[in-house]
């Protein structure tokens, strides 16, 4: 199973907003990579190149947004299509709003593992019974996504997607970062309550395990930056 991460930012300023010393998109991209997601796609406007600079040194593909008329679903579709074009055997994508920047790499790994067990369902993490992000959407849902309401916001889009006949699976991963966004300081987050080992057979990335909690994560040095 190959699971991409599709990071969505409505503006460059949101993409590069501070997240404990690094930009939101960089922190998310590093957590996604450390948790085992690939490829990593960032969908964001970048008129002055600040997003590309923030992602320098990260193994990501940066693409400009779809037309505004296509709405939030258009941005999701653009990201998933880009991921599928980059790696042909992608089976799912973590749809990840850039405001949700405190998710841990262990949560990414757990979602990827859950996708391996249930590859054709939509998976959402929860924290204290509240549904969070990123949501793992199977690649088989792409056709259904293209037909959804262009005016719908992301949470409503997932509801609409389930109404097309897909199954929703929710998993309590004990990660407050899945529901508390970047407007809350990292130090103010409740403690992580998640599993101490992955749901499946794979190990969590050694890079994540070796990184102090207060330090920015680091990703490989290769850069794939494509602005449209």
mmCIF file of C-alpha atoms in Angstrom:
data_model
loop_
_atom_site.group_PDB
_atom_site.id
_atom_site.type_symbol
_atom_site.label_atom_id
_atom_site.label_comp_id
_atom_site.label_asym_id
_atom_site.label_seq_id
_atom_site.Cartn_x
_atom_site.Cartn_y
_atom_site.Cartn_z
ATOM 1 C CA UNK A 1 0.000 0.000 0.000
ATOM 2 C CA UNK A 2 1.267 3.455 -0.936
ATOM 3 C CA UNK A 3 -0.411 6.409 0.732
ATOM 4 C CA UNK A 4 0.211 9.981 -0.375
ATOM 5 C CA UNK A 5 -0.172 13.121 1.706
ATOM 6 C CA UNK A 6 -2.109 15.972 0.096
ATOM 7 C CA UNK A 7 -1.552 19.170 2.087
ATOM 8 C CA UNK A 8 -4.019 21.947 1.300
ATOM 9 C CA UNK A 9 -3.479 25.652 1.948
ATOM 10 C CA UNK A 10 -5.922 28.286 0.705
ATOM 11 C CA UNK A 11 -3.275 31.017 0.758
ATOM 12 C CA UNK A 12 0.482 31.382 0.939
ATOM 13 C CA UNK A 13 0.173 33.166 4.273
ATOM 14 C CA UNK A 14 -1.655 30.201 5.784
ATOM 15 C CA UNK A 15 0.895 27.812 4.342
ATOM 16 C CA UNK A 16 3.865 29.614 5.875
ATOM 17 C CA UNK A 17 2.248 30.615 9.176
ATOM 18 C CA UNK A 18 4.509 29.825 12.119
ATOM 19 C CA UNK A 19 4.254 26.399 13.729
ATOM 20 C CA UNK A 20 6.755 26.297 16.589
ATOM 21 C CA UNK A 21 9.590 27.766 14.580
ATOM 22 C CA UNK A 22 8.860 26.335 11.140
ATOM 23 C CA UNK A 23 6.113 26.915 8.612
ATOM 24 C CA UNK A 24 2.916 24.915 8.878
ATOM 25 C CA UNK A 25 3.389 23.208 5.524
ATOM 26 C CA UNK A 26 6.965 22.258 6.353
ATOM 27 C CA UNK A 27 6.021 20.801 9.715
ATOM 28 C CA UNK A 28 3.180 18.812 8.118
ATOM 29 C CA UNK A 29 5.343 17.607 5.230
ATOM 30 C CA UNK A 30 8.033 16.406 7.623
ATOM 31 C CA UNK A 31 5.523 14.633 9.863
ATOM 32 C CA UNK A 32 3.925 12.994 6.813
ATOM 33 C CA UNK A 33 7.266 11.774 5.516
ATOM 34 C CA UNK A 34 8.405 10.559 8.929
ATOM 35 C CA UNK A 35 5.124 8.666 9.298
ATOM 36 C CA UNK A 36 5.517 6.856 5.974
ATOM 37 C CA UNK A 37 3.410 8.843 3.506
ATOM 38 C CA UNK A 38 4.629 9.263 -0.076
ATOM 39 C CA UNK A 39 4.516 11.171 -2.302
ATOM 40 C CA UNK A 40 3.869 14.410 -0.451
ATOM 41 C CA UNK A 41 1.920 17.009 -2.421
ATOM 42 C CA UNK A 42 1.368 20.586 -1.302
ATOM 43 C CA UNK A 43 -1.470 22.404 -3.061
ATOM 44 C CA UNK A 44 -1.114 26.122 -2.407
ATOM 45 C CA UNK A 45 -0.820 29.456 -4.205
ATOM 46 C CA UNK A 46 2.742 30.755 -4.144
ATOM 47 C CA UNK A 47 2.837 34.131 -5.912
ATOM 48 C CA UNK A 48 6.075 35.295 -4.307
ATOM 49 C CA UNK A 49 7.836 31.960 -3.804
ATOM 50 C CA UNK A 50 7.604 31.937 -0.006
ATOM 51 C CA UNK A 51 5.963 28.501 0.111
ATOM 52 C CA UNK A 52 8.694 26.982 -2.057
ATOM 53 C CA UNK A 53 11.330 28.524 0.211
ATOM 54 C CA UNK A 54 9.587 27.119 3.293
ATOM 55 C CA UNK A 55 9.643 23.653 1.723
ATOM 56 C CA UNK A 56 13.269 23.807 0.612
ATOM 57 C CA UNK A 57 15.003 20.593 1.605
ATOM 58 C CA UNK A 58 11.779 18.629 1.943
ATOM 59 C CA UNK A 59 10.833 15.811 -0.413
ATOM 60 C CA UNK A 60 7.619 17.364 -1.728
ATOM 61 C CA UNK A 61 5.888 18.445 -4.900
ATOM 62 C CA UNK A 62 4.390 21.928 -4.746
ATOM 63 C CA UNK A 63 1.545 22.633 -7.163
ATOM 64 C CA UNK A 64 -0.642 25.654 -7.628
ATOM 65 C CA UNK A 65 -4.330 25.385 -6.784
ATOM 66 C CA UNK A 66 -7.109 24.364 -9.118
ATOM 67 C CA UNK A 67 -9.476 27.068 -10.303
ATOM 68 C CA UNK A 68 -11.430 28.814 -7.563
ATOM 69 C CA UNK A 69 -14.672 27.727 -9.254
ATOM 70 C CA UNK A 70 -13.835 24.096 -8.452
ATOM 71 C CA UNK A 71 -14.015 24.834 -4.722
ATOM 72 C CA UNK A 72 -12.325 22.855 -1.934
ATOM 73 C CA UNK A 73 -13.095 19.555 -3.639
ATOM 74 C CA UNK A 74 -11.201 20.755 -6.703
ATOM 75 C CA UNK A 75 -8.101 21.306 -4.596
ATOM 76 C CA UNK A 76 -8.398 17.825 -3.106
ATOM 77 C CA UNK A 77 -8.831 16.257 -6.528
ATOM 78 C CA UNK A 78 -5.854 18.216 -7.881
ATOM 79 C CA UNK A 79 -3.654 16.959 -5.093
ATOM 80 C CA UNK A 80 -4.728 13.322 -5.414
ATOM 81 C CA UNK A 81 -4.369 13.385 -9.201
ATOM 82 C CA UNK A 82 -0.878 14.844 -8.856
ATOM 83 C CA UNK A 83 0.082 12.123 -6.386
ATOM 84 C CA UNK A 84 -1.295 9.372 -8.633
ATOM 85 C CA UNK A 85 0.609 10.772 -11.610
ATOM 86 C CA UNK A 86 3.822 10.841 -9.593
ATOM 87 C CA UNK A 87 3.560 7.300 -8.195
ATOM 88 C CA UNK A 88 1.299 4.999 -10.176
ATOM 89 C CA UNK A 89 0.532 2.566 -7.364
ATOM 90 C CA UNK A 90 -0.818 5.116 -4.873
ATOM 91 C CA UNK A 91 -3.802 3.500 -3.159
ATOM 92 C CA UNK A 92 -4.897 6.319 -0.880
ATOM 93 C CA UNK A 93 -4.234 9.895 0.138
ATOM 94 C CA UNK A 94 -4.159 11.699 3.447
ATOM 95 C CA UNK A 95 -6.233 14.829 2.835
ATOM 96 C CA UNK A 96 -4.612 17.332 5.156
ATOM 97 C CA UNK A 97 -5.706 20.965 5.704
ATOM 98 C CA UNK A 98 -2.647 23.107 6.467
ATOM 99 C CA UNK A 99 -4.296 24.562 9.573
ATOM 100 C CA UNK A 100 -3.987 21.126 11.233
ATOM 101 C CA UNK A 101 -0.255 21.308 11.812
ATOM 102 C CA UNK A 102 0.308 19.451 15.106
ATOM 103 C CA UNK A 103 -0.419 15.886 13.952
ATOM 104 C CA UNK A 104 2.331 13.474 14.978
ATOM 105 C CA UNK A 105 4.103 11.071 12.594
ATOM 106 C CA UNK A 106 2.851 8.153 14.714
ATOM 107 C CA UNK A 107 -0.694 9.104 13.717
ATOM 108 C CA UNK A 108 0.301 9.064 10.051
ATOM 109 C CA UNK A 109 1.782 5.593 10.449
ATOM 110 C CA UNK A 110 -1.341 4.332 12.210
ATOM 111 C CA UNK A 111 -3.598 5.678 9.466
ATOM 112 C CA UNK A 112 -1.435 4.083 6.770
ATOM 113 C CA UNK A 113 -1.537 0.775 8.643
ATOM 114 C CA UNK A 114 -5.321 0.996 8.966
ATOM 115 C CA UNK A 115 -5.607 1.652 5.243
ATOM 116 C CA UNK A 116 -3.670 -1.537 4.567
ATOM 117 C CA UNK A 117 -6.289 -3.507 6.488
ATOM 118 C CA UNK A 118 -9.295 -1.685 4.976
ATOM 119 C CA UNK A 119 -8.092 -0.249 1.655
ATOM 120 C CA UNK A 120 -11.439 0.844 0.213
ATOM 121 C CA UNK A 121 -12.855 2.844 3.119
ATOM 122 C CA UNK A 122 -12.491 6.448 4.226
ATOM 123 C CA UNK A 123 -10.576 6.633 7.523
ATOM 124 C CA UNK A 124 -10.659 9.530 9.983
ATOM 125 C CA UNK A 125 -8.759 9.889 13.244
ATOM 126 C CA UNK A 126 -10.677 10.955 16.327
ATOM 127 C CA UNK A 127 -9.662 12.509 19.598
ATOM 128 C CA UNK A 128 -12.114 12.260 22.502
ATOM 129 C CA UNK A 129 -14.853 11.314 20.011
ATOM 130 C CA UNK A 130 -14.250 14.386 17.820
ATOM 131 C CA UNK A 131 -13.476 13.644 14.162
ATOM 132 C CA UNK A 132 -10.204 15.112 12.994
ATOM 133 C CA UNK A 133 -7.698 15.350 10.169
ATOM 134 C CA UNK A 134 -5.994 14.171 8.055
ATOM 135 C CA UNK A 135 -8.634 11.950 6.500
ATOM 136 C CA UNK A 136 -7.421 8.997 4.480
ATOM 137 C CA UNK A 137 -9.340 8.767 1.206
ATOM 138 C CA UNK A 138 -8.876 5.691 -1.006
ATOM 139 C CA UNK A 139 -7.846 6.349 -4.591
ATOM 140 C CA UNK A 140 -10.945 4.414 -5.656
ATOM 141 C CA UNK A 141 -13.017 7.355 -4.383
ATOM 142 C CA UNK A 142 -11.518 9.790 -6.885
ATOM 143 C CA UNK A 143 -14.363 9.505 -9.387
ATOM 144 C CA UNK A 144 -16.921 10.123 -6.651
ATOM 145 C CA UNK A 145 -14.933 13.123 -5.393
ATOM 146 C CA UNK A 146 -15.049 14.756 -8.811
ATOM 147 C CA UNK A 147 -18.848 14.807 -8.641
ATOM 148 C CA UNK A 148 -19.209 16.441 -5.226
ATOM 149 C CA UNK A 149 -20.557 19.908 -4.450
ATOM 150 C CA UNK A 150 -17.940 22.536 -5.276
ATOM 151 C CA UNK A 151 -19.335 24.831 -2.566
ATOM 152 C CA UNK A 152 -19.001 22.250 0.225
ATOM 153 C CA UNK A 153 -16.333 22.616 2.890
ATOM 154 C CA UNK A 154 -14.004 19.689 3.724
ATOM 155 C CA UNK A 155 -16.021 18.172 6.598
ATOM 156 C CA UNK A 156 -19.194 18.328 4.513
ATOM 157 C CA UNK A 157 -17.339 16.844 1.556
ATOM 158 C CA UNK A 158 -16.477 13.764 3.591
ATOM 159 C CA UNK A 159 -20.125 13.409 4.575
ATOM 160 C CA UNK A 160 -21.135 13.681 0.914
ATOM 161 C CA UNK A 161 -18.481 11.139 -0.040
ATOM 162 C CA UNK A 162 -19.896 8.618 2.417
ATOM 163 C CA UNK A 163 -23.364 9.246 0.981
ATOM 164 C CA UNK A 164 -22.085 8.032 -2.408
ATOM 165 C CA UNK A 165 -21.722 4.556 -0.911
ATOM 166 C CA UNK A 166 -18.277 4.529 0.675
ATOM 167 C CA UNK A 167 -17.738 3.280 4.209
ATOM 168 C CA UNK A 168 -16.341 5.497 6.958
ATOM 169 C CA UNK A 169 -14.020 4.059 9.595
ATOM 170 C CA UNK A 170 -13.054 6.195 12.593
ATOM 171 C CA UNK A 171 -10.069 5.403 14.809
ATOM 172 C CA UNK A 172 -9.304 7.021 18.140
ATOM 173 C CA UNK A 173 -5.563 7.615 17.916
ATOM 174 C CA UNK A 174 -5.302 9.833 20.970
ATOM 175 C CA UNK A 175 -3.582 12.634 19.061
ATOM 176 C CA UNK A 176 -4.893 16.089 20.036
ATOM 177 C CA UNK A 177 -3.220 17.543 16.961
ATOM 178 C CA UNK A 178 -5.829 15.891 14.770
ATOM 179 C CA UNK A 179 -8.542 18.232 16.098
ATOM 180 C CA UNK A 180 -6.664 21.255 17.502
ATOM 181 C CA UNK A 181 -5.294 23.546 14.819
ATOM 182 C CA UNK A 182 -2.353 25.879 14.583
ATOM 183 C CA UNK A 183 -4.182 28.732 16.284
ATOM 184 C CA UNK A 184 -3.337 26.916 19.527
ATOM 185 C CA UNK A 185 0.296 26.987 20.603
ATOM 186 C CA UNK A 186 1.968 23.602 20.574
ATOM 187 C CA UNK A 187 2.861 23.903 24.256
ATOM 188 C CA UNK A 188 -0.831 24.327 25.090
ATOM 189 C CA UNK A 189 -1.893 21.028 23.512
ATOM 190 C CA UNK A 190 -3.257 18.291 25.787
ATOM 191 C CA UNK A 191 -0.904 15.315 26.176
ATOM 192 C CA UNK A 192 -0.679 12.714 23.450
ATOM 193 C CA UNK A 193 -2.695 9.631 24.407
ATOM 194 C CA UNK A 194 -2.129 7.484 21.355
ATOM 195 C CA UNK A 195 -0.869 3.931 20.972
ATOM 196 C CA UNK A 196 2.768 3.349 21.839
ATOM 197 C CA UNK A 197 3.233 1.111 18.803
ATOM 198 C CA UNK A 198 1.702 0.997 15.308
ATOM 199 C CA UNK A 199 -1.598 -0.737 14.615
ATOM 200 C CA UNK A 200 0.079 -3.122 12.179
ATOM 201 C CA UNK A 201 3.414 -4.755 11.517
ATOM 202 C CA UNK A 202 5.537 -1.773 10.422
ATOM 203 C CA UNK A 203 7.744 0.198 12.776
ATOM 204 C CA UNK A 204 7.378 3.921 13.225
ATOM 205 C CA UNK A 205 10.140 5.826 11.442
ATOM 206 C CA UNK A 206 13.449 5.980 13.258
ATOM 207 C CA UNK A 207 13.727 9.641 12.342
ATOM 208 C CA UNK A 208 10.552 10.475 14.240
ATOM 209 C CA UNK A 209 11.622 8.385 17.199
ATOM 210 C CA UNK A 210 15.032 10.058 17.365
ATOM 211 C CA UNK A 211 13.708 13.602 17.137
ATOM 212 C CA UNK A 212 13.126 15.517 20.390
ATOM 213 C CA UNK A 213 9.496 16.570 20.814
ATOM 214 C CA UNK A 214 10.409 20.254 20.822
ATOM 215 C CA UNK A 215 12.584 20.107 17.699
ATOM 216 C CA UNK A 216 11.414 20.619 14.104
ATOM 217 C CA UNK A 217 11.276 17.398 12.136
ATOM 218 C CA UNK A 218 13.631 16.964 9.218
ATOM 219 C CA UNK A 219 13.008 15.328 5.860
ATOM 220 C CA UNK A 220 15.302 14.162 3.041
ATOM 221 C CA UNK A 221 17.296 16.774 1.178
ATOM 222 C CA UNK A 222 15.763 16.105 -2.254
ATOM 223 C CA UNK A 223 13.363 18.778 -3.522
ATOM 224 C CA UNK A 224 10.631 18.461 -6.120
ATOM 225 C CA UNK A 225 9.010 21.865 -6.534
ATOM 226 C CA UNK A 226 6.456 22.407 -9.285
ATOM 227 C CA UNK A 227 4.452 25.645 -9.238
ATOM 228 C CA UNK A 228 1.710 26.200 -11.787
#
